[in-house]
PDB file of C-alpha atoms and ligand atoms in Angstrom:
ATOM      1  CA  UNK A   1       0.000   0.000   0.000  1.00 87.00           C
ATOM      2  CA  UNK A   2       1.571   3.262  -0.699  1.00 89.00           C
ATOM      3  CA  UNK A   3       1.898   6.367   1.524  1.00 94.00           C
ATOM      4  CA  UNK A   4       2.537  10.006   0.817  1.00 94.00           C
ATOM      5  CA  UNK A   5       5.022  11.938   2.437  1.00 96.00           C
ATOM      6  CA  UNK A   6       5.995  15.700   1.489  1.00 97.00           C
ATOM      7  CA  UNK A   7       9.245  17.626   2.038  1.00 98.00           C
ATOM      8  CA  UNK A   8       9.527  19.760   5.300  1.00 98.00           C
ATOM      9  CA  UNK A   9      12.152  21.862   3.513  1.00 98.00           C
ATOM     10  CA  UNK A  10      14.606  21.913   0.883  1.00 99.00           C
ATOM     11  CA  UNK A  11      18.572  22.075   1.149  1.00 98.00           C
ATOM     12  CA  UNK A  12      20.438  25.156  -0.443  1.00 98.00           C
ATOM     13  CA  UNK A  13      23.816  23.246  -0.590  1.00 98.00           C
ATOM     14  CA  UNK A  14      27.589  24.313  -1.956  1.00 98.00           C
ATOM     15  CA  UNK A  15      26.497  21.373  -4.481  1.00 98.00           C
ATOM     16  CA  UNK A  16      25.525  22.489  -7.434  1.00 98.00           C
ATOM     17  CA  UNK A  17      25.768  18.881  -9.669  1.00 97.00           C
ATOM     18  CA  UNK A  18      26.426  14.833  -8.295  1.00 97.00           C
ATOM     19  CA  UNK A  19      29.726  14.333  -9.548  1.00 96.00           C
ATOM     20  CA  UNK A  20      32.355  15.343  -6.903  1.00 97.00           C
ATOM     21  CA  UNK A  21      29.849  15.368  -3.943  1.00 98.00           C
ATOM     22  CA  UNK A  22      31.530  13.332  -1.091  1.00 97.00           C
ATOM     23  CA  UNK A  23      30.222   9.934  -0.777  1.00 94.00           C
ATOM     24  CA  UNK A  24      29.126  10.271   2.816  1.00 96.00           C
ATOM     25  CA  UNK A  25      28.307  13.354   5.275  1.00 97.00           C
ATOM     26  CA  UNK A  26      31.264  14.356   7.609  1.00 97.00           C
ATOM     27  CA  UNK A  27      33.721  13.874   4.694  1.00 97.00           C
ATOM     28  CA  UNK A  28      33.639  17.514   3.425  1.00 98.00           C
ATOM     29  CA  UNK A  29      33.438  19.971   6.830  1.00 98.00           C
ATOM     30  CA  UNK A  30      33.856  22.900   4.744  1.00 98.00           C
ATOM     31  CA  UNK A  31      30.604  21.742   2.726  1.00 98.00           C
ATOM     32  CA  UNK A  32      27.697  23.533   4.103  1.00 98.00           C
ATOM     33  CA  UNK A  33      23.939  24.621   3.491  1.00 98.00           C
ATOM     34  CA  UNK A  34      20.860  25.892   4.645  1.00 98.00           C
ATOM     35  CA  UNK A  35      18.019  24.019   4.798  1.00 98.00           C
ATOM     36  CA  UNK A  36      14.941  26.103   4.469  1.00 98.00           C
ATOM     37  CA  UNK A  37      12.109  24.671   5.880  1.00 98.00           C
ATOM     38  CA  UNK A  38       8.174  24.818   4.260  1.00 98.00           C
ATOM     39  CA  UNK A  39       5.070  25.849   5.954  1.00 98.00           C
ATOM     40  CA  UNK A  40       4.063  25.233   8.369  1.00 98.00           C
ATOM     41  CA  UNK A  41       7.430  24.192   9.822  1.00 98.00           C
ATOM     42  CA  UNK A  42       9.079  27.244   9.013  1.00 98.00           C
ATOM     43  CA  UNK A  43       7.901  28.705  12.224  1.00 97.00           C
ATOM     44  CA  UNK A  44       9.976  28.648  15.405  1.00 97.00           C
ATOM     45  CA  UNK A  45       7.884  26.067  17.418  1.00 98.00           C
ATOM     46  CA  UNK A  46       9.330  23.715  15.130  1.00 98.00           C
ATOM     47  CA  UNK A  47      12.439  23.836  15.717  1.00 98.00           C
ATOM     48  CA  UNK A  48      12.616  25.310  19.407  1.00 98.00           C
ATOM     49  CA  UNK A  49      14.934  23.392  21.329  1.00 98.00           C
ATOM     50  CA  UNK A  50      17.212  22.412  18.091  1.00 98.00           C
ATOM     51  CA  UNK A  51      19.662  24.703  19.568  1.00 96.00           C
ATOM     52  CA  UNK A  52      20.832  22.339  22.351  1.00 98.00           C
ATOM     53  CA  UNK A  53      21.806  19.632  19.865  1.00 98.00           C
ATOM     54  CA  UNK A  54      25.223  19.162  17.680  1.00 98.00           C
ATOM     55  CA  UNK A  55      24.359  17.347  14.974  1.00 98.00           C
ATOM     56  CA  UNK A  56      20.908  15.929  13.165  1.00 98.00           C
ATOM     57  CA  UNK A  57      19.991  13.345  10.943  1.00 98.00           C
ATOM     58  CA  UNK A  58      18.686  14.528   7.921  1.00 98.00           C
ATOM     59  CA  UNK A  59      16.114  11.865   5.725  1.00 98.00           C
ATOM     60  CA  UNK A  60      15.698  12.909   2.258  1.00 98.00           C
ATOM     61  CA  UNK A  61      15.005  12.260  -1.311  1.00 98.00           C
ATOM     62  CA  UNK A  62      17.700  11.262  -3.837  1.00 98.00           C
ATOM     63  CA  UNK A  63      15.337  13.099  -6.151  1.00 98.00           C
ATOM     64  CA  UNK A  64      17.889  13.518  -8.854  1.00 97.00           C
ATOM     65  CA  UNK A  65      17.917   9.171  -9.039  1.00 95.00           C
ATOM     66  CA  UNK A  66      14.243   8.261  -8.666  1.00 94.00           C
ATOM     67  CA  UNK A  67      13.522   5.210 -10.541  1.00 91.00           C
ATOM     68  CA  UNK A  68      10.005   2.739 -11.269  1.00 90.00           C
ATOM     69  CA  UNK A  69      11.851   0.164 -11.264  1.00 90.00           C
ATOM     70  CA  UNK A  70      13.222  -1.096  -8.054  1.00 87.00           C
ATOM     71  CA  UNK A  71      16.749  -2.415  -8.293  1.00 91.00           C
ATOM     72  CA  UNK A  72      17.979  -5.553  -6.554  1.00 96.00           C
ATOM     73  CA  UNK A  73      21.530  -5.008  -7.077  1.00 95.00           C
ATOM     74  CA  UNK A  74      23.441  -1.962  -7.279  1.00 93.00           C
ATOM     75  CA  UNK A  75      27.445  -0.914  -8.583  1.00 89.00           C
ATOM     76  CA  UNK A  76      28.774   1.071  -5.990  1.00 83.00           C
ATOM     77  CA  UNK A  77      30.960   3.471  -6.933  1.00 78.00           C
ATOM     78  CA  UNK A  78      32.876   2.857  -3.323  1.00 74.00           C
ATOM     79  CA  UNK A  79      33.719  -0.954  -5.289  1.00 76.00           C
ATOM     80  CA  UNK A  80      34.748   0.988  -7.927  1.00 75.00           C
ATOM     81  CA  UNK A  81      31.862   0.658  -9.879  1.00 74.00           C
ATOM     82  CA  UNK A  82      32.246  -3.054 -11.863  1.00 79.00           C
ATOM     83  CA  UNK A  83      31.191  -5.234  -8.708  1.00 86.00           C
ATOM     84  CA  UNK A  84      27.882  -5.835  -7.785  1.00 92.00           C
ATOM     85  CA  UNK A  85      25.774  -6.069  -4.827  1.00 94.00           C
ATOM     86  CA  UNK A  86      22.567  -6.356  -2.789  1.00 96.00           C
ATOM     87  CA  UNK A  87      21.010  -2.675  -2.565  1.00 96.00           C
ATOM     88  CA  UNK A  88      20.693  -2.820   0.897  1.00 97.00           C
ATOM     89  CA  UNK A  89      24.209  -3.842   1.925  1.00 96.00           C
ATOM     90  CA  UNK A  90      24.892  -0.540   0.146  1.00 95.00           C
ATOM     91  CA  UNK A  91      24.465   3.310   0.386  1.00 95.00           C
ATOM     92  CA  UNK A  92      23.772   3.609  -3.261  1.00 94.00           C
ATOM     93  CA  UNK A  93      21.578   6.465  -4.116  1.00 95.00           C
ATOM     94  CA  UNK A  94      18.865   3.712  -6.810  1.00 93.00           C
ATOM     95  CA  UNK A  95      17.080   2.311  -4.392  1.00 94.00           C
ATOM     96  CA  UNK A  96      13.663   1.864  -3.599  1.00 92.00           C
ATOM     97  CA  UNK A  97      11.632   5.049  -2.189  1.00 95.00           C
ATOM     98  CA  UNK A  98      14.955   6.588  -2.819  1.00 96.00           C
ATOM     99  CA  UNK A  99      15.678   7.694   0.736  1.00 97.00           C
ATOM    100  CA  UNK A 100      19.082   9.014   2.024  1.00 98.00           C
ATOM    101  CA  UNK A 101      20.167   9.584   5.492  1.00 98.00           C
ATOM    102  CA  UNK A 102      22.847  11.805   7.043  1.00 98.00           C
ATOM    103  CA  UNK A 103      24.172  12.790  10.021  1.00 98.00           C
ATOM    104  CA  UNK A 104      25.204  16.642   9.624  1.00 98.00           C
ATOM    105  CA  UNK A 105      26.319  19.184  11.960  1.00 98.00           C
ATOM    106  CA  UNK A 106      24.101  22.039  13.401  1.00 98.00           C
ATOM    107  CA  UNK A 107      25.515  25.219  12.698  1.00 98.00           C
ATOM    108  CA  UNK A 108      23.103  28.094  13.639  1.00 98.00           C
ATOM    109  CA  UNK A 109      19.282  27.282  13.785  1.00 98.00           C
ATOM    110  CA  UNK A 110      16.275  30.038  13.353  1.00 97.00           C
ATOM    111  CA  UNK A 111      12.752  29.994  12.543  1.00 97.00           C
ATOM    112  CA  UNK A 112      12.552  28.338   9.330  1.00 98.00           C
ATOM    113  CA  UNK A 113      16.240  28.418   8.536  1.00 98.00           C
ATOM    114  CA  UNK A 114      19.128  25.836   9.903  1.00 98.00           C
ATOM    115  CA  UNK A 115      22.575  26.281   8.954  1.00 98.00           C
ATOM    116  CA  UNK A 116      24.509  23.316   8.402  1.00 98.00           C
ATOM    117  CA  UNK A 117      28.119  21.664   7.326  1.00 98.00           C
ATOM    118  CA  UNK A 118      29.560  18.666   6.300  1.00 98.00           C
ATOM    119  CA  UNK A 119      26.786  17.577   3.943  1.00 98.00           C
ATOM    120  CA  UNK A 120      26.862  15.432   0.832  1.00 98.00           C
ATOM    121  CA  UNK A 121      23.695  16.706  -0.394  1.00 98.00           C
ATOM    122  CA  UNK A 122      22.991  18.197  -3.563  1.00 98.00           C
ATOM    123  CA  UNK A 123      21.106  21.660  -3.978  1.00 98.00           C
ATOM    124  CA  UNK A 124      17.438  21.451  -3.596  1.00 98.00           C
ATOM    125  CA  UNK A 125      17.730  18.090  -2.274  1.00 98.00           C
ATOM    126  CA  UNK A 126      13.948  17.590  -0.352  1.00 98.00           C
ATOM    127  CA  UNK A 127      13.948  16.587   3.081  1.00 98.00           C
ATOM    128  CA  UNK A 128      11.691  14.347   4.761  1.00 98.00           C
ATOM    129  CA  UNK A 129      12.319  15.159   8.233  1.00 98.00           C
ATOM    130  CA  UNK A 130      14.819  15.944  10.652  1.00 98.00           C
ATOM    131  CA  UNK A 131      15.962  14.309  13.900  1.00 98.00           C
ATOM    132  CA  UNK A 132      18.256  15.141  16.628  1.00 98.00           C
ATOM    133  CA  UNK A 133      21.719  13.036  16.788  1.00 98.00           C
ATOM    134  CA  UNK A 134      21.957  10.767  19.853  1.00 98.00           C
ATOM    135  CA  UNK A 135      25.299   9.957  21.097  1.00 98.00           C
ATOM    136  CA  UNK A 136      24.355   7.299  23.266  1.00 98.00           C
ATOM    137  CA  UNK A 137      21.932   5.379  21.176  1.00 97.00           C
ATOM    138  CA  UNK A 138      23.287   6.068  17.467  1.00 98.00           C
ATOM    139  CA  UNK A 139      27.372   5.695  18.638  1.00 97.00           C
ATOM    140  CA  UNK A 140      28.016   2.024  18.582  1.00 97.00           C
ATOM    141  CA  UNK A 141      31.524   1.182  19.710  1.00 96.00           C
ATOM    142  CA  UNK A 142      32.050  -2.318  18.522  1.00 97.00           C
ATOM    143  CA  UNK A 143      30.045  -1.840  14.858  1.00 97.00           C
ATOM    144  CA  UNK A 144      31.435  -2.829  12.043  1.00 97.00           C
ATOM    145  CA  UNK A 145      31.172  -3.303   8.366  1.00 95.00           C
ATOM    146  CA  UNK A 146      33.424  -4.786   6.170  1.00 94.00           C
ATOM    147  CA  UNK A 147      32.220  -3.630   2.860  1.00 90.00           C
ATOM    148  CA  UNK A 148      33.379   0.107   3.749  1.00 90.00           C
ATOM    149  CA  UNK A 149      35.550  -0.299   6.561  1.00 91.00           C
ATOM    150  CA  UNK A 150      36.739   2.910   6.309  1.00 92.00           C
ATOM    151  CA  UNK A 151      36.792   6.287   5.137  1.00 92.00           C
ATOM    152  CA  UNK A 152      38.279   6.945   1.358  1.00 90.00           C
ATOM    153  CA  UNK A 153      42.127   7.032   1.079  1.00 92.00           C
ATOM    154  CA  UNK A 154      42.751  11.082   0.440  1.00 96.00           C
ATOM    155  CA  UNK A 155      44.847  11.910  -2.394  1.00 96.00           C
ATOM    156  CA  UNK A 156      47.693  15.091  -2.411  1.00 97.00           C
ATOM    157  CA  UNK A 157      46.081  18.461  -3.779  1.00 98.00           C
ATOM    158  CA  UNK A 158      47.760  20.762  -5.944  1.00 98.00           C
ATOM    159  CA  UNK A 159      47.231  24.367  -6.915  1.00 98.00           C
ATOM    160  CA  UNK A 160      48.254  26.291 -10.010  1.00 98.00           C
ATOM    161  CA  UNK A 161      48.920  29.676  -8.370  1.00 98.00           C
ATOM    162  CA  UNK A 162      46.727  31.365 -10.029  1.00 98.00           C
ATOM    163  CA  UNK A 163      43.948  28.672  -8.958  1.00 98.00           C
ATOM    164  CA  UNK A 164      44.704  29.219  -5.396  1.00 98.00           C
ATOM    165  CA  UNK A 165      44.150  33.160  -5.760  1.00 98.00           C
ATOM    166  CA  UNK A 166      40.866  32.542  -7.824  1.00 98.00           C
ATOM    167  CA  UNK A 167      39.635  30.427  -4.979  1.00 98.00           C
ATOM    168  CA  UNK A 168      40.826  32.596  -2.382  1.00 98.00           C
ATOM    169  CA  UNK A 169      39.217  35.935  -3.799  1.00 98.00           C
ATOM    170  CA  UNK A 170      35.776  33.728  -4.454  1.00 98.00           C
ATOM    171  CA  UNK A 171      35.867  32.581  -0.681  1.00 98.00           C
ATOM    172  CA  UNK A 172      36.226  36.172   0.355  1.00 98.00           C
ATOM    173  CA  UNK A 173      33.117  36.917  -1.580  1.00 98.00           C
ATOM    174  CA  UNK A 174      31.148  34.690  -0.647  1.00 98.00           C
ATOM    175  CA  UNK A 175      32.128  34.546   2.801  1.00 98.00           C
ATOM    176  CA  UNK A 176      32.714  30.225   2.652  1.00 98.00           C
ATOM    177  CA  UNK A 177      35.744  28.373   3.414  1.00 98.00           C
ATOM    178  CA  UNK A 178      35.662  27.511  -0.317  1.00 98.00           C
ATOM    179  CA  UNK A 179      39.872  26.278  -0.673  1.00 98.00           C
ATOM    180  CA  UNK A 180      39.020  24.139   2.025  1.00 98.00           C
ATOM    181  CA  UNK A 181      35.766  22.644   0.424  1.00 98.00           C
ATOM    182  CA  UNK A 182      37.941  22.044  -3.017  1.00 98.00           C
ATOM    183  CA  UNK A 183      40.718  20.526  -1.236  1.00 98.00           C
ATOM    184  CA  UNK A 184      38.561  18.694   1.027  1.00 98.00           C
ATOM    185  CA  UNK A 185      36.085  17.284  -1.735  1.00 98.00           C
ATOM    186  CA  UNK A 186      38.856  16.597  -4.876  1.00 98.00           C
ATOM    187  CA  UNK A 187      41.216  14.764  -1.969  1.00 98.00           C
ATOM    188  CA  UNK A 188      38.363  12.167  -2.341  1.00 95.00           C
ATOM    189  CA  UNK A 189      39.266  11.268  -5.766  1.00 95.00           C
ATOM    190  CA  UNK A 190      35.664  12.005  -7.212  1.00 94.00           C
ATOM    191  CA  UNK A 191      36.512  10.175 -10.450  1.00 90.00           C
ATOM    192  CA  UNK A 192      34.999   7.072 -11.437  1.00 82.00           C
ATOM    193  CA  UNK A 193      37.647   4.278 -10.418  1.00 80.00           C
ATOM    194  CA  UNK A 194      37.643   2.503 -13.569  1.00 78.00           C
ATOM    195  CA  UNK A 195      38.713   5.761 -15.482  1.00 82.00           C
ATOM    196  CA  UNK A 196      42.775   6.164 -15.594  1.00 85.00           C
ATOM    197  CA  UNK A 197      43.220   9.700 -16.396  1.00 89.00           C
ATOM    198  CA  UNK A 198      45.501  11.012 -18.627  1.00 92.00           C
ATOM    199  CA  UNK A 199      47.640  14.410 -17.532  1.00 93.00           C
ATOM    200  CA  UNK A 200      45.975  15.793 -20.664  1.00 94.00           C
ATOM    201  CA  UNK A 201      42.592  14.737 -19.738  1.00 95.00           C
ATOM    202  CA  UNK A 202      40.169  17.706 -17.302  1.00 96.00           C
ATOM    203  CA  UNK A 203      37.657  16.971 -15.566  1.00 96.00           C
ATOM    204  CA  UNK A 204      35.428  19.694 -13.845  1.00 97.00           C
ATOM    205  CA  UNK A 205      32.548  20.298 -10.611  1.00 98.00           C
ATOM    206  CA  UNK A 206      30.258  23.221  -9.551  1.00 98.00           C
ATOM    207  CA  UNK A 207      30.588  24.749  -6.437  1.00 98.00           C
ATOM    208  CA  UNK A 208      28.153  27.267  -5.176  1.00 98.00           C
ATOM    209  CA  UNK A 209      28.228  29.431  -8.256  1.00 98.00           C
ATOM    210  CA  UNK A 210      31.946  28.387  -9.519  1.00 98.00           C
ATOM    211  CA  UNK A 211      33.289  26.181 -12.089  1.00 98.00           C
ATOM    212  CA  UNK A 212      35.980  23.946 -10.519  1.00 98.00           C
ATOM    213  CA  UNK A 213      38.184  22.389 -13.256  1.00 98.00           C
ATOM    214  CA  UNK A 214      41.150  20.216 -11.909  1.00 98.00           C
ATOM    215  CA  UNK A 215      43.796  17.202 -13.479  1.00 97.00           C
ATOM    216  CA  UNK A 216      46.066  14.855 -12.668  1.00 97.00           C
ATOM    217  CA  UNK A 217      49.528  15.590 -13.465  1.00 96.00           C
ATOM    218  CA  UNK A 218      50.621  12.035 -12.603  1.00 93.00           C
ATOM    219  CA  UNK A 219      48.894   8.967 -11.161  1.00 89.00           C
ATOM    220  CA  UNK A 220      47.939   9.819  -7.312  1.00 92.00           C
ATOM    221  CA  UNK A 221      47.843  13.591  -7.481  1.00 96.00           C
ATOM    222  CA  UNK A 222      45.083  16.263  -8.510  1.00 97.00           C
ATOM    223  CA  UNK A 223      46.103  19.647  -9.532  1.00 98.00           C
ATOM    224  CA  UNK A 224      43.459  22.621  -9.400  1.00 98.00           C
ATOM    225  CA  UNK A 225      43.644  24.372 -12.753  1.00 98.00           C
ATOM    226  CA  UNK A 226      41.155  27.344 -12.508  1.00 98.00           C
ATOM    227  CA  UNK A 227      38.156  28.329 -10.170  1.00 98.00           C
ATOM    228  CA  UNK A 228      36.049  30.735 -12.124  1.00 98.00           C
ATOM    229  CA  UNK A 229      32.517  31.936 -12.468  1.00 97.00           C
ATOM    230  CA  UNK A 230      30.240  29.274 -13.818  1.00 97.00           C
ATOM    231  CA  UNK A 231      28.365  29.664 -17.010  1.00 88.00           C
ATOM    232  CA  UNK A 232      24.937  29.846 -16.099  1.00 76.00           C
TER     233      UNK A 232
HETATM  234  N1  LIG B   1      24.582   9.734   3.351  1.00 81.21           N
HETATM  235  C1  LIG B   1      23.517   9.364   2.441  1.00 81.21           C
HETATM  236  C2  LIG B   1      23.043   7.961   2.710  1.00 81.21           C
HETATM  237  O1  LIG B   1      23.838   7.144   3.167  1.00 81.21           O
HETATM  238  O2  LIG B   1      21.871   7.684   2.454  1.00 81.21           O
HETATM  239  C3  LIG B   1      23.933   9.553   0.997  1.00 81.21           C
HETATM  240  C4  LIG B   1      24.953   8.563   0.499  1.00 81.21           C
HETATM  241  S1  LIG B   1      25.061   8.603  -1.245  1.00 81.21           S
HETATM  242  C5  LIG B   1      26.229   7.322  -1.536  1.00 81.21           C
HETATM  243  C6  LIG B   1      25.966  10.096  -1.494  1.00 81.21           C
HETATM  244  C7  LIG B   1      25.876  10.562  -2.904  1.00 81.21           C
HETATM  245  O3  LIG B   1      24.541  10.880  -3.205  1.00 81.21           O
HETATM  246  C8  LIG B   1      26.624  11.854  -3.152  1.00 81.21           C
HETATM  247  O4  LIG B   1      27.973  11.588  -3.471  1.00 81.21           O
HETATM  248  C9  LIG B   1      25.860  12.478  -4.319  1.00 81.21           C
HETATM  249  O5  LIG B   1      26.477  12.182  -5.546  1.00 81.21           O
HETATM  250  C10 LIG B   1      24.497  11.800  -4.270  1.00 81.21           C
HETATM  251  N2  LIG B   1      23.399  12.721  -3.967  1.00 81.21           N
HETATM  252  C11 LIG B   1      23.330  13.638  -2.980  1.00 81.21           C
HETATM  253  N3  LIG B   1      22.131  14.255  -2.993  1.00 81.21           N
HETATM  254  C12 LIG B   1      21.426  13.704  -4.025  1.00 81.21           C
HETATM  255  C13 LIG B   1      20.121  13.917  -4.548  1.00 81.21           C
HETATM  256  N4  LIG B   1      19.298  14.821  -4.012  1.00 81.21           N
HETATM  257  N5  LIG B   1      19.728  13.184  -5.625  1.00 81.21           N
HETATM  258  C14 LIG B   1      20.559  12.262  -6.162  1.00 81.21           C
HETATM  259  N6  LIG B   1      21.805  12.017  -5.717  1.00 81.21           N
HETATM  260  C15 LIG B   1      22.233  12.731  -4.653  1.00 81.21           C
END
């Protein structure tokens, strides 16, 4: 039997396309949003009391990879895209009802309006609701899975000088720690594992309103090649 459920809110994130998100919350610090909530939850009762809490979980909609047709098997990307496996012994974002979870942190709450970091949400992902972190219930010491047993290896990133001032003179406009959110994200290694890139070969991201474009001068390394308005 289905059921209906609506958005509470929307996210406003530094994500402005899929590739290059990180593949899990808490990855990224320097990646942050707003999530603006929808009547009639964008009054303060509905979030009094946020303010004595860290972090949330946030449930959403992968609405950018809704599918009819339920898969049984996924490729995660984390397997490096050629291996298969049971959808839910993943976080792939095909799945059925296409709901995500993740834990983000709590930067500044108001009525209608929370501020928050270390997302891997795309912009105008919808939210289905919102619930407080709980350190003694959700941490579980002696959990383990051996599927992802750990966060991604990072990778070395470079600047081309003029890159680096780019970046710098964008984060000062927009007021975000944007170097860190480049360094933080491409250190990630966003491409697809079964691609071996060529030094010759770009490859490119949105950030807020910023085209990223980056390559890898040798196996191992990315190198930021310009940070400039994107074309809209
Ligand atoms: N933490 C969540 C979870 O475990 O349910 C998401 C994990 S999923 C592997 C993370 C990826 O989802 C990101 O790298 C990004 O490419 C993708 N993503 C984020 N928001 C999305 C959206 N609204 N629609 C489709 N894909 C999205």
């Amino acid at each position: 039997m289905p059921y209906n459920v609506s958005p509470i809110g929307y996210v406003r994130s530094c994500f402005k396309e899929k590739f290059a998100i990180p593949r899990q919350p808490q990855l990224a610090p320097a990646a942050r949003g707003v999530l603006e909530l929808v009547a009639p939850f964008d009054q303060g009762d509905a979030v009094q009391g946020l303010e004595q809490v860290s972090h949330v979980w946030l449930l959403f909609l992968f609405h950018q990879a809704l599918e009819d047709k339920p898969r049984l098997k996924v490729r995660p990307p984390r397997l490096g895209g050629n291996k298969s496996m049971g959808v839910f012994a993943t976080r792939a974002t095909h799945r059925p009802n296409g709901i995500g979870q993740s834990v983000v942190k709590l930067e500044r709450v108001e009525a209608g309006r929370l501020w928050i970091s270390g997302i891997d949400l795309l912009d105008g992902t919808p939210v289905l609701d919102i619930k407080p972190y709980v350190p003694y219930a959700d941490i579980i010491g002696s959990a383990h899975n051996n599927i992802a047993s750990a966060a991604p290896e990072l990778i070395p990133v470079q600047w081309v000088d003029t890159a680096l001032l780019q970046a710098q003179d964008h984060a000062r406009r927009l007021a975000e720690p944007l170097v860190e959110l480049i360094e933080q994200c491409l250190a990630q290694d966003p491409r697809p594992a079964y691609q071996i890139p060529t030094p010759e070969r770009e490859y490119g991201a949105q950030f807020w309103d910023l085209d990223v474009r980056w390559h890898y001068p040798q196996s191992g390394v990315i190198k930021v090649l310009e940070v400039i308005a994107a074309k809209s």
